PDB file of C-alpha atoms and ligand atoms in Angstrom:
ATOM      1  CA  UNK A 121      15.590  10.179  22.364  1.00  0.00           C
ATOM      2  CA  UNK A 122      12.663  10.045  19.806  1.00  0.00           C
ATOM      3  CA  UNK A 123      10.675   6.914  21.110  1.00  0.00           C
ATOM      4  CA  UNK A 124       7.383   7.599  18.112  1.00  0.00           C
ATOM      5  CA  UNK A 125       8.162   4.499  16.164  1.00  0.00           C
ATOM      6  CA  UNK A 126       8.306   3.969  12.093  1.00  0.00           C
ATOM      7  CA  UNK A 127       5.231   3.817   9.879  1.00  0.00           C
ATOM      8  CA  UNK A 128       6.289   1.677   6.842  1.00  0.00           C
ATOM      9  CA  UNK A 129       4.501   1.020   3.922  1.00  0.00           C
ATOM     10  CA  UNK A 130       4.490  -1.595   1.367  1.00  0.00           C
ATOM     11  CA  UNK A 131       2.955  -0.412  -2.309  1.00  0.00           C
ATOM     12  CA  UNK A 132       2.866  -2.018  -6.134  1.00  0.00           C
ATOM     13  CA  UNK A 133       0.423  -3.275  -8.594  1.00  0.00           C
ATOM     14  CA  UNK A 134      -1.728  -6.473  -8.594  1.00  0.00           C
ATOM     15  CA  UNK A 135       0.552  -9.538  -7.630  1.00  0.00           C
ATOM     16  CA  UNK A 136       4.236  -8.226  -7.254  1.00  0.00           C
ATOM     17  CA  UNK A 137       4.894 -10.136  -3.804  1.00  0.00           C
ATOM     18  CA  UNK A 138       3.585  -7.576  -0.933  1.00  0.00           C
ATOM     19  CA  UNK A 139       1.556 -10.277   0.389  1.00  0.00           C
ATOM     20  CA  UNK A 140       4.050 -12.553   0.139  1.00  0.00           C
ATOM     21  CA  UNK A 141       6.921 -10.376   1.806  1.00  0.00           C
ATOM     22  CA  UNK A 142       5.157  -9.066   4.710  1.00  0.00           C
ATOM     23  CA  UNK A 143       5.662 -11.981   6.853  1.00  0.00           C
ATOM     24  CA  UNK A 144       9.409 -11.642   5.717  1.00  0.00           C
ATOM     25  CA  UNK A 145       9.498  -8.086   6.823  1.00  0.00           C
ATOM     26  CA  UNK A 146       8.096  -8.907  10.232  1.00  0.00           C
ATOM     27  CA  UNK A 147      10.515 -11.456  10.881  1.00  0.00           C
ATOM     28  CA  UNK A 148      13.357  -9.515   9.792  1.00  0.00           C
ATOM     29  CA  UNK A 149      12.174  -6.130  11.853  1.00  0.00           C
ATOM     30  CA  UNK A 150      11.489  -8.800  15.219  1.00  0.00           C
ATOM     31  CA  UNK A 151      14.969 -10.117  15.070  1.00  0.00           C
ATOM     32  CA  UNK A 152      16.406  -6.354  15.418  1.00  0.00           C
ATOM     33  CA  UNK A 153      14.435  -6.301  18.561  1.00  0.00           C
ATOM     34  CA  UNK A 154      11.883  -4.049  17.066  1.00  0.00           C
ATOM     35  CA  UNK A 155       8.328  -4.166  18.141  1.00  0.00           C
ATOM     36  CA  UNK A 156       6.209  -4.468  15.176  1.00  0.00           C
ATOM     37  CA  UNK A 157       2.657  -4.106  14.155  1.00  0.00           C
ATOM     38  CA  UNK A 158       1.435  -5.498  11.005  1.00  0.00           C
ATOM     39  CA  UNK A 159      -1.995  -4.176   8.620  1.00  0.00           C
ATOM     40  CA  UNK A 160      -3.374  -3.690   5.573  1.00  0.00           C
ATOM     41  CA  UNK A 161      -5.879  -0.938   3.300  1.00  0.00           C
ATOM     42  CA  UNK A 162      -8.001  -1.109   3.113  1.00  0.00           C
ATOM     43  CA  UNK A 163      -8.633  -2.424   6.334  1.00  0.00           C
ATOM     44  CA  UNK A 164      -7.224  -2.739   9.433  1.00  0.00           C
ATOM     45  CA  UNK A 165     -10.318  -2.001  11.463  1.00  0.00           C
ATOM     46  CA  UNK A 166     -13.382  -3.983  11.901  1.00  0.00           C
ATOM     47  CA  UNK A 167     -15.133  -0.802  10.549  1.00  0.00           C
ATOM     48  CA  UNK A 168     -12.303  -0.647   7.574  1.00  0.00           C
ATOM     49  CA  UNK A 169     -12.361  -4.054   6.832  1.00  0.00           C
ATOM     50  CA  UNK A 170     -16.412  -3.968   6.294  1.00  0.00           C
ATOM     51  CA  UNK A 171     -15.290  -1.098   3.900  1.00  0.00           C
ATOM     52  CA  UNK A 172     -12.528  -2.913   2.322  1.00  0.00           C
ATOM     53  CA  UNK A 173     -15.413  -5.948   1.629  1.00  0.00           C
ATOM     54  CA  UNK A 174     -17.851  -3.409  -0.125  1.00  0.00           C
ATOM     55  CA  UNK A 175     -14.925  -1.924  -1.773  1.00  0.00           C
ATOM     56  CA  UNK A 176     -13.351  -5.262  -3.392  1.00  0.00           C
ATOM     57  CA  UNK A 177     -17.116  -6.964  -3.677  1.00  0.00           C
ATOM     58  CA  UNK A 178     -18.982  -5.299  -3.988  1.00  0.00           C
ATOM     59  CA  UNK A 179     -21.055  -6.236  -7.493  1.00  0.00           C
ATOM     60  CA  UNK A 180     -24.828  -5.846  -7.542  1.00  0.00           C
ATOM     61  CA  UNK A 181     -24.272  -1.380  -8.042  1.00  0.00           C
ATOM     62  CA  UNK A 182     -21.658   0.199  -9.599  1.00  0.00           C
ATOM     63  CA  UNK A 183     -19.576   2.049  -7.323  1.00  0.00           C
ATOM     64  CA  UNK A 184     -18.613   5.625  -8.768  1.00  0.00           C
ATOM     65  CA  UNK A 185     -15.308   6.552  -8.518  1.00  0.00           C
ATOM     66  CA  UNK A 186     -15.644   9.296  -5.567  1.00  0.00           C
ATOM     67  CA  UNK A 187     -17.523   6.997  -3.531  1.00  0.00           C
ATOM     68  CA  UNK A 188     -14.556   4.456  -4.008  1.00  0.00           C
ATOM     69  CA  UNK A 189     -11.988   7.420  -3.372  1.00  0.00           C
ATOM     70  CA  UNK A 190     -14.032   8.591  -0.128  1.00  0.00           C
ATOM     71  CA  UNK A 191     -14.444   4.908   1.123  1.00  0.00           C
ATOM     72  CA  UNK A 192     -10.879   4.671   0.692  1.00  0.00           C
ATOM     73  CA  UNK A 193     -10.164   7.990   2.618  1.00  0.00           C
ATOM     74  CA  UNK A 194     -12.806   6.715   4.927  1.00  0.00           C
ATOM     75  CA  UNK A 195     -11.881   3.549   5.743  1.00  0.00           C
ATOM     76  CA  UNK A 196      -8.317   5.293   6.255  1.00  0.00           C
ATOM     77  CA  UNK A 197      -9.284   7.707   9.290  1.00  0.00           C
ATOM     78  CA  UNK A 198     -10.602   4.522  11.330  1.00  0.00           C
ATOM     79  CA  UNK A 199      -7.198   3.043  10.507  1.00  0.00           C
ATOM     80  CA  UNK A 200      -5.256   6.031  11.224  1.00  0.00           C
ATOM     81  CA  UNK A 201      -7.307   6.439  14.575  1.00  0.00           C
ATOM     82  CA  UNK A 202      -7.377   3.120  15.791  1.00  0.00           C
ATOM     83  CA  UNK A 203      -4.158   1.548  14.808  1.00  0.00           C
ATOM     84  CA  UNK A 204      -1.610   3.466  12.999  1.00  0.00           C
ATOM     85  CA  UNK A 205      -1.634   6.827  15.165  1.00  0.00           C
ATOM     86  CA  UNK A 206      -1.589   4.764  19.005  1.00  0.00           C
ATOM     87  CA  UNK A 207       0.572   2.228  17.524  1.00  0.00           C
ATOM     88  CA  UNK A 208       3.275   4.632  16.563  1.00  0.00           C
ATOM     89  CA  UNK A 209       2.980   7.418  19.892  1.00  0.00           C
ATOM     90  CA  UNK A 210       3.866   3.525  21.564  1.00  0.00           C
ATOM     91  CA  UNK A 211       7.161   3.237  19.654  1.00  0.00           C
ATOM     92  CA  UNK A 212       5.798   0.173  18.051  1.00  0.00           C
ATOM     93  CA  UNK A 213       6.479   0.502  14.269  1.00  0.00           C
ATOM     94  CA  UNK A 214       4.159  -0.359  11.738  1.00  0.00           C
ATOM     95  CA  UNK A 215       4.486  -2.053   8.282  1.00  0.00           C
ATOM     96  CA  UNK A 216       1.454  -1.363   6.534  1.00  0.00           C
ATOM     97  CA  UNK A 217       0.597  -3.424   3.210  1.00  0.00           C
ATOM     98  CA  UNK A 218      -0.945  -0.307   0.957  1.00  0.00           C
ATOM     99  CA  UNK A 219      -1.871   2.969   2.052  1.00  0.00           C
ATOM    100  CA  UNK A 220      -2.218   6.262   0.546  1.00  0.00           C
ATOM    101  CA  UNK A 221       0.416   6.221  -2.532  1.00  0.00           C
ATOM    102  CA  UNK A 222      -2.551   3.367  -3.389  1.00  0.00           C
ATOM    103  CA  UNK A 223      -4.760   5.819  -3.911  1.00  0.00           C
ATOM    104  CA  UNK A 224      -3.078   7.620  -6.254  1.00  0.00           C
ATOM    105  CA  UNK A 225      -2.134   5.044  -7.942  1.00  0.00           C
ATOM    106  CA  UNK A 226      -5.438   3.407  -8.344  1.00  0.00           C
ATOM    107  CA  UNK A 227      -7.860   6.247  -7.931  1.00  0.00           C
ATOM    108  CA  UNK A 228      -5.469   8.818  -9.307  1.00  0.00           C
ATOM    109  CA  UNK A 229      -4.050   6.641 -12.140  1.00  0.00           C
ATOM    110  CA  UNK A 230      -6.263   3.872 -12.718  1.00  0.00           C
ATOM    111  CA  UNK A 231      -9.970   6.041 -11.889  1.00  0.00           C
ATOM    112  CA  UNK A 232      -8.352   9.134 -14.000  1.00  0.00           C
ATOM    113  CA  UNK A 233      -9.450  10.909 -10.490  1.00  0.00           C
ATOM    114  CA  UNK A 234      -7.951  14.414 -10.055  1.00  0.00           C
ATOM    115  CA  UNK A 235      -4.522  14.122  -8.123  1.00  0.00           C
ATOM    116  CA  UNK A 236      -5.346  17.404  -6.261  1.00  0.00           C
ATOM    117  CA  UNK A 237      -8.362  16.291  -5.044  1.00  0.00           C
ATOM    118  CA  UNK A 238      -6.057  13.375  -3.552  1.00  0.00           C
ATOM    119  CA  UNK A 239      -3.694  15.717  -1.859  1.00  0.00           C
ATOM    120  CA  UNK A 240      -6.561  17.651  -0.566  1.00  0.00           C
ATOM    121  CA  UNK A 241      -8.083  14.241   1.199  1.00  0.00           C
ATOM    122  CA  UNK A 242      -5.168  13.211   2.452  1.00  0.00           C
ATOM    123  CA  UNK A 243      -4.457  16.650   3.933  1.00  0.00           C
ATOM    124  CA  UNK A 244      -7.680  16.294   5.310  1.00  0.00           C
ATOM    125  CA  UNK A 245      -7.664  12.806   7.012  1.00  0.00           C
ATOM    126  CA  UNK A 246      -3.874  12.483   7.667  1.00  0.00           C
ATOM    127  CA  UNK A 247      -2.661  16.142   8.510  1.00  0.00           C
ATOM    128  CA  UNK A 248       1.493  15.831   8.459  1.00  0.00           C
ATOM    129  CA  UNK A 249       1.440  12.264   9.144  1.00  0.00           C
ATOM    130  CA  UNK A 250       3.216  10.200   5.619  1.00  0.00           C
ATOM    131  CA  UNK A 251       5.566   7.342   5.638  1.00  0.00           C
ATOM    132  CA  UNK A 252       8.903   6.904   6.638  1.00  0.00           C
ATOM    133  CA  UNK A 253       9.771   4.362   3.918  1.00  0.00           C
ATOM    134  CA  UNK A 254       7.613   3.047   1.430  1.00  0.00           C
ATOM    135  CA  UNK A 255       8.516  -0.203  -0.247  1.00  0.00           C
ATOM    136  CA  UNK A 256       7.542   0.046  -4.041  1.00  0.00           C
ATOM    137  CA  UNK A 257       7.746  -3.634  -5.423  1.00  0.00           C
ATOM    138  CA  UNK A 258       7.950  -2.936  -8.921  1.00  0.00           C
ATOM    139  CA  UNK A 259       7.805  -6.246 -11.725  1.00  0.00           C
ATOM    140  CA  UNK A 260       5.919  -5.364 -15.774  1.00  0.00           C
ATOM    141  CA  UNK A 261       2.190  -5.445 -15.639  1.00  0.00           C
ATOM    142  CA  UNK A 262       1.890  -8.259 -17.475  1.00  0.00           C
ATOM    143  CA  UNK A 263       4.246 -10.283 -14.494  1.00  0.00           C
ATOM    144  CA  UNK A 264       1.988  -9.080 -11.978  1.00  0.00           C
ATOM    145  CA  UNK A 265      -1.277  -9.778 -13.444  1.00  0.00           C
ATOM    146  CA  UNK A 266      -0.011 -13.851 -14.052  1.00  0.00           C
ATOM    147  CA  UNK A 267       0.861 -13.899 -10.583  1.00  0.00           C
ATOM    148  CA  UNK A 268      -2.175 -12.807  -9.051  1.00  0.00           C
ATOM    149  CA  UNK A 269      -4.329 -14.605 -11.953  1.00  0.00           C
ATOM    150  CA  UNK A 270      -2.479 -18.268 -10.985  1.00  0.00           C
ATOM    151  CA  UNK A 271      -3.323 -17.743  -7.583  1.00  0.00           C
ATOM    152  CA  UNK A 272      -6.215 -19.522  -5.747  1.00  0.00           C
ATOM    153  CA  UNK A 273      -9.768 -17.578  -5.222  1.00  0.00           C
ATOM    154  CA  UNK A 274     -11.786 -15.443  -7.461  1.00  0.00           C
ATOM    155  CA  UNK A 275     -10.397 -11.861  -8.436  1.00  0.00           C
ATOM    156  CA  UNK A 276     -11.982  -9.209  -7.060  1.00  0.00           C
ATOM    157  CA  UNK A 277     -13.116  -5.818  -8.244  1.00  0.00           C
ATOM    158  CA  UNK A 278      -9.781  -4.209  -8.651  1.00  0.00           C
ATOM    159  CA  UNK A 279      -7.675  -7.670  -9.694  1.00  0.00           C
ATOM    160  CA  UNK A 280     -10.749  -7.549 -12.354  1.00  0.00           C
ATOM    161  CA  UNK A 281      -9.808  -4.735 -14.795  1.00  0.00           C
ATOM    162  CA  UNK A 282      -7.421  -4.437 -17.631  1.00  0.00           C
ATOM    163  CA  UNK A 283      -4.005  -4.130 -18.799  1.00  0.00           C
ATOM    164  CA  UNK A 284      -4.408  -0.068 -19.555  1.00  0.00           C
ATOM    165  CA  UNK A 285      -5.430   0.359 -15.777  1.00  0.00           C
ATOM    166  CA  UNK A 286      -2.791  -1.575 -14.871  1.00  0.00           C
ATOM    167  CA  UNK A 287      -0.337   0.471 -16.496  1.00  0.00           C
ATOM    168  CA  UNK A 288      -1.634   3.578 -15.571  1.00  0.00           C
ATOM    169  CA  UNK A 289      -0.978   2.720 -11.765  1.00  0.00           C
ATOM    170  CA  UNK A 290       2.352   1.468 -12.370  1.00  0.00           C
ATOM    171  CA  UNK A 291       3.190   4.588 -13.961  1.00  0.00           C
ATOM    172  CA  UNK A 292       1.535   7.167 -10.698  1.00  0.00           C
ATOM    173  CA  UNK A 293       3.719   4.528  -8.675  1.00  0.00           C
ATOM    174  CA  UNK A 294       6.784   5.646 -10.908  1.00  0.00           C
ATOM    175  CA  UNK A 295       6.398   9.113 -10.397  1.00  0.00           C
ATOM    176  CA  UNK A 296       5.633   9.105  -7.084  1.00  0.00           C
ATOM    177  CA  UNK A 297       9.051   7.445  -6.416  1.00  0.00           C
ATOM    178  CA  UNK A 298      10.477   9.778  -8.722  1.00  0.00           C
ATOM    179  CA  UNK A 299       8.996  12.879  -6.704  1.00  0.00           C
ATOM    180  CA  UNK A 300       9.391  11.410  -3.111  1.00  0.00           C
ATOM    181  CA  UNK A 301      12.931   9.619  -4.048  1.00  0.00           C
ATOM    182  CA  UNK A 302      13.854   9.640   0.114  1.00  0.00           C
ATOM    183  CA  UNK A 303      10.848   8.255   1.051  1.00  0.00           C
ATOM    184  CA  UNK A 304      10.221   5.560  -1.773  1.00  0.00           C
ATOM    185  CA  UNK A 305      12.537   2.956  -2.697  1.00  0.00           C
ATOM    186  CA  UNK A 306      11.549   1.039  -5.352  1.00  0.00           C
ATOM    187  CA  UNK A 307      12.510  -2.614  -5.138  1.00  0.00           C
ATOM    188  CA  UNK A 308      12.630  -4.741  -8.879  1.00  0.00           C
ATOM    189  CA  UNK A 309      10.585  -7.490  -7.882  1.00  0.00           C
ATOM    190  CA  UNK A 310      10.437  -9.639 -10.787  1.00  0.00           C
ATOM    191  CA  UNK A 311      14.190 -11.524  -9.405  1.00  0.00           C
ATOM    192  CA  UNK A 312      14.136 -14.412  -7.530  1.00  0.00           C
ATOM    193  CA  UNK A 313      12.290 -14.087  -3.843  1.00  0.00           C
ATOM    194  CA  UNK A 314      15.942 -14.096  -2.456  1.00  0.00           C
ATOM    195  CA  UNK A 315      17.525 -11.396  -4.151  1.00  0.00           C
ATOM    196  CA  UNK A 316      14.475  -8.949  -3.525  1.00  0.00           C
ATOM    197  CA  UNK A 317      14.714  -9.876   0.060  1.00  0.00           C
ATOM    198  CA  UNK A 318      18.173  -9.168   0.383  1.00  0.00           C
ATOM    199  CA  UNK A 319      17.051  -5.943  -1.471  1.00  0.00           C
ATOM    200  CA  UNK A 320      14.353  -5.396   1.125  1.00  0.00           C
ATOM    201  CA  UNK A 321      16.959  -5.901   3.945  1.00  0.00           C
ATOM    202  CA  UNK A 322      19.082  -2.967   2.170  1.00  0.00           C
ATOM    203  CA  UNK A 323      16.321  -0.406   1.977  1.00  0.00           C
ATOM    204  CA  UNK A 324      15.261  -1.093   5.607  1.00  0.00           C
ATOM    205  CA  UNK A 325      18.331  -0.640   7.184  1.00  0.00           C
ATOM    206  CA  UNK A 326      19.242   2.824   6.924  1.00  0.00           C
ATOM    207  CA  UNK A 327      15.791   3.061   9.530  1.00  0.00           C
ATOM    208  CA  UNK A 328      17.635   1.347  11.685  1.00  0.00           C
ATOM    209  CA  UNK A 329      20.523   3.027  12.687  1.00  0.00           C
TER     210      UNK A 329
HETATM  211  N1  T5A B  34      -6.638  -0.133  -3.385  1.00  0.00           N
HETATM  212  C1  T5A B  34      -6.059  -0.127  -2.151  1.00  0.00           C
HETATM  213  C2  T5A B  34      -7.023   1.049  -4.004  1.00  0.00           C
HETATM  214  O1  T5A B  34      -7.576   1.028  -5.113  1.00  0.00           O
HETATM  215  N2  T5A B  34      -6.782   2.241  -3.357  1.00  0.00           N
HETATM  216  C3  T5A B  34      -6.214   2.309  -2.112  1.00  0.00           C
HETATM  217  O2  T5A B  34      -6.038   3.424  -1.559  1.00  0.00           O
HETATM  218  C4  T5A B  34      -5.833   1.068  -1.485  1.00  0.00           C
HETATM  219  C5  T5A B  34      -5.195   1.101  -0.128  1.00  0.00           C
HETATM  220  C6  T5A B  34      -6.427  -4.261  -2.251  1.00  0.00           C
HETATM  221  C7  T5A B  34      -6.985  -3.649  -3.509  1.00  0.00           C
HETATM  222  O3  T5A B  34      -7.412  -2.355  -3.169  1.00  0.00           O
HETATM  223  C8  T5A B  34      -6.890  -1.411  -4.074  1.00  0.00           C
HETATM  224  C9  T5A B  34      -5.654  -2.045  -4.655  1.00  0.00           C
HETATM  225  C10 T5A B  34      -5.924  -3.516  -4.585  1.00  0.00           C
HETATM  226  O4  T5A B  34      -6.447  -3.920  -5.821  1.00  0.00           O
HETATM  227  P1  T5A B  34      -4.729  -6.142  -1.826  1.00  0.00           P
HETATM  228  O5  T5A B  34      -5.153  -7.473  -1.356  1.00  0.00           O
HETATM  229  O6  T5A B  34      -4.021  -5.299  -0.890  1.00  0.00           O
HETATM  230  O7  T5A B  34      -6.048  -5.515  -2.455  1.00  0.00           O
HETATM  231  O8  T5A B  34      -3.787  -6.088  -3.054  1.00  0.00           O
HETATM  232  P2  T5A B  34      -3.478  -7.058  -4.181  1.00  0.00           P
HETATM  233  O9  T5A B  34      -2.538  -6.368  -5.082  1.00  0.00           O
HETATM  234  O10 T5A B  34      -4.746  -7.581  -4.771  1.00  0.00           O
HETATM  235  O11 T5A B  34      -2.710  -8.189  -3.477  1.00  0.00           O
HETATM  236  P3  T5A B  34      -2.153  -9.358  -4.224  1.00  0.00           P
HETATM  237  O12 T5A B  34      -2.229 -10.448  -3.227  1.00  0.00           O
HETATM  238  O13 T5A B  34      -2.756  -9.554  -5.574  1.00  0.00           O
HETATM  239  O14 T5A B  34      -0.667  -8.956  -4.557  1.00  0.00           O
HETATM  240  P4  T5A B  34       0.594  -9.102  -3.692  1.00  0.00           P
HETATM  241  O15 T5A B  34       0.249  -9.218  -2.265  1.00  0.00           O
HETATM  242  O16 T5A B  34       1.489  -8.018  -4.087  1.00  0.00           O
HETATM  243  O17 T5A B  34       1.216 -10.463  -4.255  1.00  0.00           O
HETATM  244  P5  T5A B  34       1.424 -11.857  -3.517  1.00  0.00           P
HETATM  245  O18 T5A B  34       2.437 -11.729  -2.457  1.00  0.00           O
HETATM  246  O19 T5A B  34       0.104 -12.434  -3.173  1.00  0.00           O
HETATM  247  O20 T5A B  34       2.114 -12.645  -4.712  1.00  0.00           O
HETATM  248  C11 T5A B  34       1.376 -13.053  -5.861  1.00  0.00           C
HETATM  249  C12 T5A B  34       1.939 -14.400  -6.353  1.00  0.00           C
HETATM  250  O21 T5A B  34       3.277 -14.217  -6.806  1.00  0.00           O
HETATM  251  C13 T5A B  34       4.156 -15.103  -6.141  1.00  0.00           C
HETATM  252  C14 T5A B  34       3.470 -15.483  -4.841  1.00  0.00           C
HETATM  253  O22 T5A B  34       3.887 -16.725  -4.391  1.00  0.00           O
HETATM  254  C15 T5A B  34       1.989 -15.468  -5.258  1.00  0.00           C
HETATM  255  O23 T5A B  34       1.646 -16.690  -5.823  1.00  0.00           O
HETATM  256  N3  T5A B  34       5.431 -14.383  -5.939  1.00  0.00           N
HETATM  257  C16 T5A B  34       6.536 -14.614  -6.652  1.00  0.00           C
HETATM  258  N4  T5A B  34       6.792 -15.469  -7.668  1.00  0.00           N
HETATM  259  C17 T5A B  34       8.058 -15.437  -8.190  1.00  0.00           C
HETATM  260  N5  T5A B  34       9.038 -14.610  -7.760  1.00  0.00           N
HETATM  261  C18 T5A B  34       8.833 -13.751  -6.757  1.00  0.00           C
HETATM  262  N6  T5A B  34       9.820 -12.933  -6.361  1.00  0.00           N
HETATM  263  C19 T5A B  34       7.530 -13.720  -6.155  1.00  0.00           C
HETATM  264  N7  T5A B  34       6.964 -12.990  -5.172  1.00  0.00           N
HETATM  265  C20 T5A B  34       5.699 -13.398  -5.048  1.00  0.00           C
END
């Protein structure tokens, strides 16, 4: 019997319900009897999420783009270390709200940073270890970028750029579904919070059996 448990991920642009569904999720995997851990990226550490704060607040210096990519990657092997690896070896599973199809999205397609140089960190910091399922909750830039601006608080460095960044990531998310189509199910997330739940439930339960 395999007892490593499942390493799930949860991926889109700015606002297209990840926060929002991860409680959801949870709920859904604990009432299959499965023992679930729940974190985020950046963060997930009390190193990471000191990164995660320079990374999304930092204002007073411009932060190039490879120190953002090797914060990210960074921030990533405390996670990895700490959480995601022991977590998993436990048979816990773990739903993880962004990880490393982020970066290419952001970094690769947002930054312009070289998607090689991507592979060759997360080679690096994650050896073999990827997903089992990654969530892609997919809704039009423009849908996203209403939700997260009509929500409470200030937006931080990322939430802060423009529509042509926005679109770039969408599109690295695109492919990456497109090249990884057993690993990434994309979910259309502009419907009603029902329907992409019930959509949700249908992605997750070929993991189950
Ligand atoms: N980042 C991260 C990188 O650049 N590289 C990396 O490698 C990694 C890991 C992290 C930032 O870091 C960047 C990307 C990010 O910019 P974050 O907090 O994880 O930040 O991500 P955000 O996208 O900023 O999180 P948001 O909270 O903006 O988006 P969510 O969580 O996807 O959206 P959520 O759930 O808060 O929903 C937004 C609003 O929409 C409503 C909700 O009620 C909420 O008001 N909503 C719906 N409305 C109608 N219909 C539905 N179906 C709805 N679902 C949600």
């Amino acid at each position: 019997m395999n007892s490593k448990g499942k390493f799930i991920t949860l991926e889109g642009g700015e606002g297209v319900g990840k926060t929002t569904n991860v409680p959801f999720i949870k709920d859904y995997l604990l009432s299959q009897n499965i023992p679930v851990v729940v974190t985020r990226e950046p963060g997930g550490t009390q190193l990471a999420e000191k990164i995660r704060d320079l990374l999304l607040h930092s204002n007073d210096e411009a932060v190039t783009s490879h120190a953002e990519i090797l914060l990210m990657f960074a921030a990533r092997a405390q996670h990895l270390n700490h959480v995601i690896k022991p977590a998993l070896a436990q048979g816990q599973w773990v739903l993880c709200d962004r990880f490393t199809d982020a970066t290419y999205a952001y970094q690769g397609g947002g930054r312009g940073m070289s998607l090689e140089a991507i592979q060759w960190l997360e080679n690096f910091v994650q050896a073999d270890l990827r997903p089992d399922l990654t969530l892609l909750l997919d809704v039009p830039v423009v849908t996203g970028m209403a939700r997260a601006k009509n929500r409470a608080g200030q937006l931080d460095r990322f939430e802060s750029e423009q529509l042509e960044f926005f679109n770039r990531v969408r599109q690295v998310y695109l492919n990456q579904a497109q090249q990884y189509p057993e690993r990434i199910k994309i979910i259309q997330a502009d419907q009603a919070l029902t329907v992409v739940q019930q959509a949700i439930v249908g992605a997750l339960k070929p993991l189950l059996v």
